[in-house]
PDB file of C-alpha atoms and ligand atoms in Angstrom:
ATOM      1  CA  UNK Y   1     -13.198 -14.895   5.394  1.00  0.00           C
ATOM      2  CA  UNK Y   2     -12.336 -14.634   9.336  1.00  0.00           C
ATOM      3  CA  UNK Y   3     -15.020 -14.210  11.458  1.00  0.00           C
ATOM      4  CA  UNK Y   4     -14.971 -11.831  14.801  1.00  0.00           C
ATOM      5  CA  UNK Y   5     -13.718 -14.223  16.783  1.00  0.00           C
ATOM      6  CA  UNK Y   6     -10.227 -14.868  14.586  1.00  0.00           C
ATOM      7  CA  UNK Y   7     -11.466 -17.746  12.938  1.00  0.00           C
ATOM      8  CA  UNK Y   8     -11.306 -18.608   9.340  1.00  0.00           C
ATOM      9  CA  UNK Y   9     -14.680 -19.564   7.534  1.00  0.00           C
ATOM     10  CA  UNK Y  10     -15.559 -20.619   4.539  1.00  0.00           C
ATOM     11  CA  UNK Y  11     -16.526 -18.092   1.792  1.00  0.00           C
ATOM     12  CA  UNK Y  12     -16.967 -17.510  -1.869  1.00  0.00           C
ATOM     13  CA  UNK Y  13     -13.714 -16.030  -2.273  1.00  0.00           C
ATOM     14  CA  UNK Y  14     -10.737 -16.981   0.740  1.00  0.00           C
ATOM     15  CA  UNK Y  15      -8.569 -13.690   1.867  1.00  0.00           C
ATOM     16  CA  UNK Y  16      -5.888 -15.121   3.113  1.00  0.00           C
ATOM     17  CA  UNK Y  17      -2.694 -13.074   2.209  1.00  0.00           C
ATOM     18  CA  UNK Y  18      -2.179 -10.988   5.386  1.00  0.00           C
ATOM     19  CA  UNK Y  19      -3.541 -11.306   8.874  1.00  0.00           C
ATOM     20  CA  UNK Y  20      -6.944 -10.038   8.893  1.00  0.00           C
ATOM     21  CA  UNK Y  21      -7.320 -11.484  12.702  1.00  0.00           C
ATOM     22  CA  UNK Y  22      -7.782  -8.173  14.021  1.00  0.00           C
ATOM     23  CA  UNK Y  23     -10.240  -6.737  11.751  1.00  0.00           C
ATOM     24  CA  UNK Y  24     -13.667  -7.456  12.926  1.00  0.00           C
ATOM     25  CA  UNK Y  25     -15.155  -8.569   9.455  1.00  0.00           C
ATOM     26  CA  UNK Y  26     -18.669  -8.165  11.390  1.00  0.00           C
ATOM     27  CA  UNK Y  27     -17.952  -4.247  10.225  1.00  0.00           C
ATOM     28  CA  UNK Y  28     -16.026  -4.853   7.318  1.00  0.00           C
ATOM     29  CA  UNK Y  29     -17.954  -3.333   3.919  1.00  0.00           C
ATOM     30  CA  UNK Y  30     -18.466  -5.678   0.881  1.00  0.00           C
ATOM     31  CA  UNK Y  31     -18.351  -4.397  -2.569  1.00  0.00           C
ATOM     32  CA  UNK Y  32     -18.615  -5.990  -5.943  1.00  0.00           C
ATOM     33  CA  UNK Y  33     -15.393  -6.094  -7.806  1.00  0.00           C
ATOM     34  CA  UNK Y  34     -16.351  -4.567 -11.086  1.00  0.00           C
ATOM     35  CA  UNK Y  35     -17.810  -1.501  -9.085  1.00  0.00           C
ATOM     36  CA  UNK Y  36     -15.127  -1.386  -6.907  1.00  0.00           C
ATOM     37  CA  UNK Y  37     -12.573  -0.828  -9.828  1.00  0.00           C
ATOM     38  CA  UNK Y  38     -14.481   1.237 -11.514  1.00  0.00           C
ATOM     39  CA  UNK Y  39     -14.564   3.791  -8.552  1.00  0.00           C
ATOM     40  CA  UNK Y  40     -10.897   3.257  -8.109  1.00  0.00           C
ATOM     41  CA  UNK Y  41     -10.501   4.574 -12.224  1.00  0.00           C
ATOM     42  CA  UNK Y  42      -9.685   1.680 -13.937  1.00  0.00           C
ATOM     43  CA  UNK Y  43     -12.399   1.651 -16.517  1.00  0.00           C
ATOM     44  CA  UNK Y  44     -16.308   1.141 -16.874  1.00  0.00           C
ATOM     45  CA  UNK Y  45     -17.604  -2.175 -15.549  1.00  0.00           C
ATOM     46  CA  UNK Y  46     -17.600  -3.115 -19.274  1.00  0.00           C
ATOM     47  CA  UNK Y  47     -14.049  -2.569 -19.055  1.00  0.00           C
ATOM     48  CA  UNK Y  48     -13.396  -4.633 -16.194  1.00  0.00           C
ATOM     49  CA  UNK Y  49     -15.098  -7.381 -17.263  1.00  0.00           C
ATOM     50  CA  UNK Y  50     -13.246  -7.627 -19.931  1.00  0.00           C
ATOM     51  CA  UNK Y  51     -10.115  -7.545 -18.066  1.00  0.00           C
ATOM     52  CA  UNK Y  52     -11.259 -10.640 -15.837  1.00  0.00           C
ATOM     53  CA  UNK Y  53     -12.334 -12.490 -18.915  1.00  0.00           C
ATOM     54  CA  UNK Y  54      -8.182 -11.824 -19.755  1.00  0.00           C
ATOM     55  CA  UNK Y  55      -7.146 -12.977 -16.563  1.00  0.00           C
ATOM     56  CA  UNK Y  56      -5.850  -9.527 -15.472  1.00  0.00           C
ATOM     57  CA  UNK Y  57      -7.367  -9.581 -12.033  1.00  0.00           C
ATOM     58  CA  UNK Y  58      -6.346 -11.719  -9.301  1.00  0.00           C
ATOM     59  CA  UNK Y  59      -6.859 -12.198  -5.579  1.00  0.00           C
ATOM     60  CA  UNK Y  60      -4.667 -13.952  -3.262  1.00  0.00           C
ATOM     61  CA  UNK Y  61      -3.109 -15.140  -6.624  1.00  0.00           C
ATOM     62  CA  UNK Y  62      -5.847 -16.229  -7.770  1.00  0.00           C
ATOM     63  CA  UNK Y  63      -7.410 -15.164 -11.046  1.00  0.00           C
ATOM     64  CA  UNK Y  64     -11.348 -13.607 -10.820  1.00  0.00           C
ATOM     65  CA  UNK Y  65     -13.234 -14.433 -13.793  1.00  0.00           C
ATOM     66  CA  UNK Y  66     -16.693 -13.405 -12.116  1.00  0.00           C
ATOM     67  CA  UNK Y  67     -16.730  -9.324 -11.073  1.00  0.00           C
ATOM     68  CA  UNK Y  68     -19.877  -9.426 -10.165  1.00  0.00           C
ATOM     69  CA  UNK Y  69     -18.880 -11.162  -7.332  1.00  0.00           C
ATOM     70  CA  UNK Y  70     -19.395  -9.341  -3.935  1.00  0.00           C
ATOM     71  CA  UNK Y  71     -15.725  -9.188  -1.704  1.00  0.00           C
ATOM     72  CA  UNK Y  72     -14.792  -7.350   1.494  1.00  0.00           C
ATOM     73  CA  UNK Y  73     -13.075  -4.871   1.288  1.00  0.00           C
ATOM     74  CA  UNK Y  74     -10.722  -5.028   3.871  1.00  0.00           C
ATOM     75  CA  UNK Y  75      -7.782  -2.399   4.230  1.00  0.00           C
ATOM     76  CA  UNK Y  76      -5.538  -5.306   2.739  1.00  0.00           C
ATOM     77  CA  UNK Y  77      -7.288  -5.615  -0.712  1.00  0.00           C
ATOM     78  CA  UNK Y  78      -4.369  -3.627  -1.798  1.00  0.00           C
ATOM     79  CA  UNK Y  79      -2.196  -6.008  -1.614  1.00  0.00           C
ATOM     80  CA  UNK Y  80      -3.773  -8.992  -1.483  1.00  0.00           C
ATOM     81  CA  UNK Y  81      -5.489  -7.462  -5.143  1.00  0.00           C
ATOM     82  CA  UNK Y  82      -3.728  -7.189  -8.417  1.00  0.00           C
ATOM     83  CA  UNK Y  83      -4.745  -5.828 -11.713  1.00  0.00           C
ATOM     84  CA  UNK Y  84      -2.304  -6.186 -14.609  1.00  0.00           C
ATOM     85  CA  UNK Y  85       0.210  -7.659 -12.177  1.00  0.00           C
ATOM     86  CA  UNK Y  86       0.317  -4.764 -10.172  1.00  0.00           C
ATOM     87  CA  UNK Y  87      -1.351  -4.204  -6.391  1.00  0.00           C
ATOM     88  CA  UNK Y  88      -4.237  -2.607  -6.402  1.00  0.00           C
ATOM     89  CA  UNK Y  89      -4.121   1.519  -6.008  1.00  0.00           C
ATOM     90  CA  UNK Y  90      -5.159   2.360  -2.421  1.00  0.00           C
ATOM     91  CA  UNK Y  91      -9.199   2.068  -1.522  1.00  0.00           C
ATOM     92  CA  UNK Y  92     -11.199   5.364  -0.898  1.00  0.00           C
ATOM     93  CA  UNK Y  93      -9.749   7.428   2.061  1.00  0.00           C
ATOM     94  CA  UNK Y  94      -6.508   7.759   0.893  1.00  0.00           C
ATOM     95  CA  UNK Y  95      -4.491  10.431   1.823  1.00  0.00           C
ATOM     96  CA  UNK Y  96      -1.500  11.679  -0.301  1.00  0.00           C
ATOM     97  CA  UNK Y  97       0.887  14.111   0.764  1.00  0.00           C
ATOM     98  CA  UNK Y  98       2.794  16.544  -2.482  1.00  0.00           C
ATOM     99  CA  UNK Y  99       5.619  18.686  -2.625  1.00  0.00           C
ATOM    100  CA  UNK Y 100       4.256  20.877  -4.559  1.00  0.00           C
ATOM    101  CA  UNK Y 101       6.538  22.520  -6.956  1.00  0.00           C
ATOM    102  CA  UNK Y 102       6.761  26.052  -7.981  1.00  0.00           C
ATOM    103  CA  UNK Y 103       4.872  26.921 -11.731  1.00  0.00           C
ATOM    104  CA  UNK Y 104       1.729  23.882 -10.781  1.00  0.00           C
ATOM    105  CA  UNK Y 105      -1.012  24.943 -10.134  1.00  0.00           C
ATOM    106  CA  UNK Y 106      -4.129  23.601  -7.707  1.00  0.00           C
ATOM    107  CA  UNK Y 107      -7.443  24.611  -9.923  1.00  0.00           C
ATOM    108  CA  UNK Y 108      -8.718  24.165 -12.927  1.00  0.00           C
ATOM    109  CA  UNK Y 109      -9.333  27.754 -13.578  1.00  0.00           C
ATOM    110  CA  UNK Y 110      -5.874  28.851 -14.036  1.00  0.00           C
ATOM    111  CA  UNK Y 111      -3.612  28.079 -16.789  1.00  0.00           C
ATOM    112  CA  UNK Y 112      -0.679  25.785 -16.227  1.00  0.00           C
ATOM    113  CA  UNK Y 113      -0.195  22.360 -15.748  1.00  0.00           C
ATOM    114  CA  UNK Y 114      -2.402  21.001 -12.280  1.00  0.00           C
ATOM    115  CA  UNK Y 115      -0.773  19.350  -9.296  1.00  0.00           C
ATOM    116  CA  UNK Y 116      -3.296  16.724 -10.471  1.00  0.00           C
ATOM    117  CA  UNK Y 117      -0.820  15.733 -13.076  1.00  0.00           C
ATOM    118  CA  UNK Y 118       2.053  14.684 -10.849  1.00  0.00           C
ATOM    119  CA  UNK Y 119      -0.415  11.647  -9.589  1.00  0.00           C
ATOM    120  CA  UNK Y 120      -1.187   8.539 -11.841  1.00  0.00           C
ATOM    121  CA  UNK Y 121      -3.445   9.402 -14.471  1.00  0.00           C
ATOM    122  CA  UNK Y 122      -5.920   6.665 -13.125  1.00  0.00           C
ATOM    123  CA  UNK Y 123      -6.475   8.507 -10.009  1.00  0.00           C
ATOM    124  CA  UNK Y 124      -8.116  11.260 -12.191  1.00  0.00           C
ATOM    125  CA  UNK Y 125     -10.552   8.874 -12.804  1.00  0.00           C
ATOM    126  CA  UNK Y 126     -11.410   7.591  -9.245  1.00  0.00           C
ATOM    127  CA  UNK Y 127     -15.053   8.626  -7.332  1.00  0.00           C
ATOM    128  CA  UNK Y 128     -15.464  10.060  -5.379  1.00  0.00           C
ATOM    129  CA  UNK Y 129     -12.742  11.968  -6.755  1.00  0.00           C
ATOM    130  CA  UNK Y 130      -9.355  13.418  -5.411  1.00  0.00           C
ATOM    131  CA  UNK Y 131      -9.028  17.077  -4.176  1.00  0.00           C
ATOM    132  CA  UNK Y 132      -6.567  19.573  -2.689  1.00  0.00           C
ATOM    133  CA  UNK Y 133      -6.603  19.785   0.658  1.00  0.00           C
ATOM    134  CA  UNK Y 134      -6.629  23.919   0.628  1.00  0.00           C
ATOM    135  CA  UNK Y 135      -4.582  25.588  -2.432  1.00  0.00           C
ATOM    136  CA  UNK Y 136      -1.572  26.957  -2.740  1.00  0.00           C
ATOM    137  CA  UNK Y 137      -1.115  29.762  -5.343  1.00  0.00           C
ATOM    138  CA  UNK Y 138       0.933  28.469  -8.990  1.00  0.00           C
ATOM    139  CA  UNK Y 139       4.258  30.151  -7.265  1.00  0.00           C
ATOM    140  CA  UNK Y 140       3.819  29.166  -3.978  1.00  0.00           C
ATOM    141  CA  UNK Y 141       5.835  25.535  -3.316  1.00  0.00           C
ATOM    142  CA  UNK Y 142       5.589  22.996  -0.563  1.00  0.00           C
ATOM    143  CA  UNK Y 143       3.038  20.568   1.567  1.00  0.00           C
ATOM    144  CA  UNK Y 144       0.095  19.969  -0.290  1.00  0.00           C
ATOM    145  CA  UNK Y 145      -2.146  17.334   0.905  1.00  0.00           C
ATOM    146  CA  UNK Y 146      -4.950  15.540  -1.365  1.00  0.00           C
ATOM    147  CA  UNK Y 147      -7.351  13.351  -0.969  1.00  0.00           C
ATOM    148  CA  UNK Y 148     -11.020  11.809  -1.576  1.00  0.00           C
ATOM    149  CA  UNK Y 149     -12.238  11.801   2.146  1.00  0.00           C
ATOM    150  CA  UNK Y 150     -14.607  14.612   2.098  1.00  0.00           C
ATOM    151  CA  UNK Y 151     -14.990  14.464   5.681  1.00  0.00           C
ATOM    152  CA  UNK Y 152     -11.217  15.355   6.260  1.00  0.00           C
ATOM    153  CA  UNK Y 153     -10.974  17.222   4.165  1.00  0.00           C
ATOM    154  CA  UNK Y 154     -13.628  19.664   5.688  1.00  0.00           C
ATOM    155  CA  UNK Y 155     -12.193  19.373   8.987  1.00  0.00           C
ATOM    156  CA  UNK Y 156      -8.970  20.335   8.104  1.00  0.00           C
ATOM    157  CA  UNK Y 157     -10.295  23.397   6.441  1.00  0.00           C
ATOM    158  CA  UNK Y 158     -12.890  24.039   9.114  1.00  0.00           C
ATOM    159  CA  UNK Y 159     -11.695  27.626  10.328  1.00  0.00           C
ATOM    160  CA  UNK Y 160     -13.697  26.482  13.959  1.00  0.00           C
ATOM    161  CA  UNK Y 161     -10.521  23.556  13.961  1.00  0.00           C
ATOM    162  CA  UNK Y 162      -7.387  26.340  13.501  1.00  0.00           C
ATOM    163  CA  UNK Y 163      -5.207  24.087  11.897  1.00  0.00           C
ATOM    164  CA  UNK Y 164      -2.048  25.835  11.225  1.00  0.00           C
ATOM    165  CA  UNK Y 165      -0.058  26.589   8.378  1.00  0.00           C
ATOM    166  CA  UNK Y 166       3.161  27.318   8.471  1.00  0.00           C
ATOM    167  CA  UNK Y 167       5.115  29.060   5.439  1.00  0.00           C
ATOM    168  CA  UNK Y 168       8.984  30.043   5.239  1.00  0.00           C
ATOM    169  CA  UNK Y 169       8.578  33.833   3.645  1.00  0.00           C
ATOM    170  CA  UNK Y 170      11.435  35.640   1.505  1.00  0.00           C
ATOM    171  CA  UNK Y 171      10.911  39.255   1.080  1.00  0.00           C
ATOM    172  CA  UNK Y 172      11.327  41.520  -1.609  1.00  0.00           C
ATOM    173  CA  UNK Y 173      12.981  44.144   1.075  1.00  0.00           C
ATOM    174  CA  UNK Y 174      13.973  43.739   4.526  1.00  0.00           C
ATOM    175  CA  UNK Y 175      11.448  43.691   7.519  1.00  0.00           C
ATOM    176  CA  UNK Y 176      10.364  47.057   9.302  1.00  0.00           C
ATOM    177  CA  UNK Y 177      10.469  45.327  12.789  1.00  0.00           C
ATOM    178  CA  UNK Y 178       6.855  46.060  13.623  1.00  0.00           C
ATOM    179  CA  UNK Y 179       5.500  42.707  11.288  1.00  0.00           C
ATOM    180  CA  UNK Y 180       5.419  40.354  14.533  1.00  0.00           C
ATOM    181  CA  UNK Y 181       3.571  42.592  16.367  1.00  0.00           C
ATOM    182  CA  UNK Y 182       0.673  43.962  13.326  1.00  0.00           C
ATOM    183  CA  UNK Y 183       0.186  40.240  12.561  1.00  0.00           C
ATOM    184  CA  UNK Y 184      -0.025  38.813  16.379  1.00  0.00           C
ATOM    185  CA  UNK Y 185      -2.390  41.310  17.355  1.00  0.00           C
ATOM    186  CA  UNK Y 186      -5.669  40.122  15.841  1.00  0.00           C
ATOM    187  CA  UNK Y 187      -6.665  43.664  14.085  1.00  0.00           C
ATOM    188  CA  UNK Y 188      -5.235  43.250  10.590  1.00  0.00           C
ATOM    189  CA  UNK Y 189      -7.994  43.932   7.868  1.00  0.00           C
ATOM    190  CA  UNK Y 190      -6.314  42.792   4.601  1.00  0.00           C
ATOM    191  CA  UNK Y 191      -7.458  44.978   1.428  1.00  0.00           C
ATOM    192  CA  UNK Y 192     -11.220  44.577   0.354  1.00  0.00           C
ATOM    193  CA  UNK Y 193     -12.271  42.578   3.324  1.00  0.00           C
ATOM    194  CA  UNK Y 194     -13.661  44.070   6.645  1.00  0.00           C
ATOM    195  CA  UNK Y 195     -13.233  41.045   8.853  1.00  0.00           C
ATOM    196  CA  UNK Y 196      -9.860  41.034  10.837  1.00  0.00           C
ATOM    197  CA  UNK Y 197      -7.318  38.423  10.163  1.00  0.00           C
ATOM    198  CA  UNK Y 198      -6.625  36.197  13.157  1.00  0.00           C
ATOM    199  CA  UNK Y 199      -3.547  36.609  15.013  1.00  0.00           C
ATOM    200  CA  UNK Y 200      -0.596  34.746  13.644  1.00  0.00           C
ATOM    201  CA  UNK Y 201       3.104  34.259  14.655  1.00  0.00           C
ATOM    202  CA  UNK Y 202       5.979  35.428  12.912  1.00  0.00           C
ATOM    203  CA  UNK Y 203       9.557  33.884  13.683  1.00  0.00           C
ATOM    204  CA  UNK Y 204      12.246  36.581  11.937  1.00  0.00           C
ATOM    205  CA  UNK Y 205      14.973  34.327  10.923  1.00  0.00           C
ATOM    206  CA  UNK Y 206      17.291  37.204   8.554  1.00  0.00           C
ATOM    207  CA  UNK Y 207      16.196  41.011   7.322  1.00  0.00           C
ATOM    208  CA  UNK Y 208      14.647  39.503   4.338  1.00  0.00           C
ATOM    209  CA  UNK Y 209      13.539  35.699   5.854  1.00  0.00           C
ATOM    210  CA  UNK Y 210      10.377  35.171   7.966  1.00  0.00           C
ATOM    211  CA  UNK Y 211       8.835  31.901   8.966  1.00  0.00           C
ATOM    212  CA  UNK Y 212       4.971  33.002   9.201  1.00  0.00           C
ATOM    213  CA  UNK Y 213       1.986  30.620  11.063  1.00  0.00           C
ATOM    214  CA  UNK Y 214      -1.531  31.646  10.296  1.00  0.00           C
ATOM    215  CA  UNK Y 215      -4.400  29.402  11.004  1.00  0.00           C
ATOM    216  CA  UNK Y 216      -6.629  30.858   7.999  1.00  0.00           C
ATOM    217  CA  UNK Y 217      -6.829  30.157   4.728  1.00  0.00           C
ATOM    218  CA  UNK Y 218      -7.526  33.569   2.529  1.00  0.00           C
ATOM    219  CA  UNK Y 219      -6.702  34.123  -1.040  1.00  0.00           C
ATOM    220  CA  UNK Y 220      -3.339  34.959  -1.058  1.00  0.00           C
ATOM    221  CA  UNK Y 221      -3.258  35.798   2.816  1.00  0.00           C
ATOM    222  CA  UNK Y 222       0.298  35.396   3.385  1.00  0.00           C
ATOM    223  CA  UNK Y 223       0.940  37.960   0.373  1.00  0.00           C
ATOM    224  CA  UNK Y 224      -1.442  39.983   1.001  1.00  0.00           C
ATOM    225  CA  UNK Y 225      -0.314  40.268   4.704  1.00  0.00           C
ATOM    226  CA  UNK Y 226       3.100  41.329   4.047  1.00  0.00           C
ATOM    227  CA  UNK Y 227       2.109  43.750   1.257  1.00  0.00           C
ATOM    228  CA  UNK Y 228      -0.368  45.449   3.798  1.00  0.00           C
ATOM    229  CA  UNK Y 229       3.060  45.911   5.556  1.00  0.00           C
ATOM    230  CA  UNK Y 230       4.562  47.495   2.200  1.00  0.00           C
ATOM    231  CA  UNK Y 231       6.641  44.529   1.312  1.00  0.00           C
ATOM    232  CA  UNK Y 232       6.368  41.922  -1.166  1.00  0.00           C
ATOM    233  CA  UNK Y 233       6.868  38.124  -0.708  1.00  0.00           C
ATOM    234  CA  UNK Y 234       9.116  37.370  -4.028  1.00  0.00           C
ATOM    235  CA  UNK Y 235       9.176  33.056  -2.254  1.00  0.00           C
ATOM    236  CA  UNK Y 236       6.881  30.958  -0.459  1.00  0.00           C
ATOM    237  CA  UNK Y 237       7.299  27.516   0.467  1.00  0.00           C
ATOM    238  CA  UNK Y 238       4.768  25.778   3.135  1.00  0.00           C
ATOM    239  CA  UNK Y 239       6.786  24.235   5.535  1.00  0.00           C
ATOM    240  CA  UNK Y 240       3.831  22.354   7.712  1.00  0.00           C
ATOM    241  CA  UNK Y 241       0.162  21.848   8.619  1.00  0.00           C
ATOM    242  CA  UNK Y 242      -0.779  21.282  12.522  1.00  0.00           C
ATOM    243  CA  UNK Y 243       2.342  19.326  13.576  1.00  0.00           C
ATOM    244  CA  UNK Y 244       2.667  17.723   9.815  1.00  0.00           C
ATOM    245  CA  UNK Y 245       5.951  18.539   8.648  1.00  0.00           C
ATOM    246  CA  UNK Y 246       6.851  18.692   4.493  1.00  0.00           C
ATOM    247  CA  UNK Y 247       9.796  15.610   4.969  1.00  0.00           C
ATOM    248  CA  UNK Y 248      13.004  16.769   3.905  1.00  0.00           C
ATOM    249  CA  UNK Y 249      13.880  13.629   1.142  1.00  0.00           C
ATOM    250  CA  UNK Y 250      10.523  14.503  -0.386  1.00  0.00           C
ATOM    251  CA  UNK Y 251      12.089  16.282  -3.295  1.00  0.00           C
ATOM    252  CA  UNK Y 252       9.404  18.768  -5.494  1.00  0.00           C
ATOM    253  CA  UNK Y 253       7.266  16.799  -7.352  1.00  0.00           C
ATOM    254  CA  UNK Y 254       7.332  13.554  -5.199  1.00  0.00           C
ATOM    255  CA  UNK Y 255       4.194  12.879  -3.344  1.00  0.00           C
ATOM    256  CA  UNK Y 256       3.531   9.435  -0.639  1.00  0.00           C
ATOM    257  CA  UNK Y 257       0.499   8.156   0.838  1.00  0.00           C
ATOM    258  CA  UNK Y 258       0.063   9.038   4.410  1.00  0.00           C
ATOM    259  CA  UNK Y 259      -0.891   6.599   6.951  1.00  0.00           C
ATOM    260  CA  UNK Y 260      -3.452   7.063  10.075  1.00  0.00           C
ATOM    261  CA  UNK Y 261      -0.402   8.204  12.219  1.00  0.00           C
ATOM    262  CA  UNK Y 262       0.417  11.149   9.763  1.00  0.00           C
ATOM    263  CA  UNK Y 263      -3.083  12.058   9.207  1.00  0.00           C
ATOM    264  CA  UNK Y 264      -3.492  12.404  12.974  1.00  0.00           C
ATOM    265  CA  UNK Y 265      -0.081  14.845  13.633  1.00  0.00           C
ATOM    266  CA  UNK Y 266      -2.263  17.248  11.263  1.00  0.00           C
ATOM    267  CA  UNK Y 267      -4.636  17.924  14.677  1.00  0.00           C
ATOM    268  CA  UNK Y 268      -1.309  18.405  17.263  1.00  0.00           C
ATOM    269  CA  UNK Y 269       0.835  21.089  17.301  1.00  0.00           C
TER     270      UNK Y 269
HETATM  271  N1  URA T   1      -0.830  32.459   1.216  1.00  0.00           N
HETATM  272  C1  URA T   1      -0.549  32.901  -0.030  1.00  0.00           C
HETATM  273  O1  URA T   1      -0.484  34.085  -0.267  1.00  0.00           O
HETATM  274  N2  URA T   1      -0.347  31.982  -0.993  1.00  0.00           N
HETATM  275  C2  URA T   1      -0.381  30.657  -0.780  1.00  0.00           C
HETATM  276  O2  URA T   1      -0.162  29.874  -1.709  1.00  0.00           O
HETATM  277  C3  URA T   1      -0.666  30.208   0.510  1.00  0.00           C
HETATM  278  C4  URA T   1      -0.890  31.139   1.490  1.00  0.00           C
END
């Protein structure tokens, strides 16, 4: 263990396989191992237990035959931390960023195969547990964030924050003209509500192509926007949240974890 100051003390267990000299350890949570996997999926404490008594857990290369054993849990455990060989999954807070692909869908209420089932099956395990950041609708494609940080996940939906979305539209028929100006000006009520949409931007890119920015999150808003125009949104693909842009060699279907610098372009922009 380091203490504040950089130096290395003496501890029950040594962490040792990346530079911790920067992490003030004064502030640094402690966890005991078997409760710690267990919230990261891997089994009951039974389970894990059994696992160290098979030599399947190691730290700093170093086999743990004791998981009741307290460690702290330092944003390196990952990789200083392997079970079965392999580094530890990430610690609570993680972030992971899908491409969602068309026919998945985001709850458990609808039919089809979830978005869930793209991640490792372990995750589904993990508490507290992973969620969608938001939905997107079965046929809608594109960014979809999850993650177990209730905290930001609230503040990204958190209508007072306007984080935008931004979707590239194709339309069943081309555009009247008027869309950018209905949408921008605040007054839209969409069918069976009574509040007014906020004003959002359209960019016309072809008759039939729109890219649309709404910083809302109704059911079905971006459909139901265009069909309150008398048109019909046959694709939708989210292109970005805040200034967080869907990378182009993410392919459908591939996900990665985000880092703090990601997670903070979702505020900007
Ligand atoms: N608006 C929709 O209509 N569907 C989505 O999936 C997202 C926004």
């Amino acid at each position: 263990m380091l203490t504040a100051s950089g130096a290395l003390v003496k501890a029950d267990i040594m962490r040792a396989c990346v530079d911790l000299r920067n992490v003030d350890m004064a502030k640094v949570p402690t966890a005991r191992i078997d409760k710690l996997l267990s919230s990261l999926g891997y089994g009951s404490r039974n389970d894990i237990a059994r696992m160290a008594r098979a030599g399947a857990i190691t730290l700093d290369g170093v086999k743990l035959r004791d998981v009741t054993k307290r460690i702290p849990v330092t944003p390196d455990l990952p990789a200083c931390m392997a079970v079965d060989g392999a580094p530890l999954d990430p610690l609570a807070g993680m972030v992971v960023l899908l491409h969602k692909p068309l026919g998945m869908t985001c709850s458990h209420k609808e039919d089809g195969a979830l978005v869930y089932d793209i991640l490792p099956a372990r995750w589904r395990q993990r508490n507290p547990a992973m969620s969608t950041i938001g939905r997107l609708d079965k046929q809608t494609s594109g960014l979809l964030l999850l993650t177990d940080d209730g905290d930001l996940l609230h503040r990204i939906i958190s209508p007072k924050r306007h984080v935008k979305k931004t979707y590239h539209v194709t339309l069943a028929r081309p555009l009247n003209g008027d869309e950018a100006a209905i949408f921008a000006a605040g007054d839209l009520i969409l069918a069976g509500e009574d509040k007014p949409l906020a004003p959002a931007l359209l960019d016309v890119m072809s008759e039939t192509e729109a890219r649309l920015t709404v910083t809302e999150g109704r059911y079905h808003q971006v459909r139901r926007m265009f069909a309150a125009t008398g048109n019909h949104v046959e694709k939708l693909h989210r292109e970005a949240l805040g200034g967080l842009s869907l990378p182009d060699d993410l392919a459908p279907g591939q996900w990665k974890l985000l880092g703090a610098d990601d997670i903070s372009m979702i505020f900007q922009g």
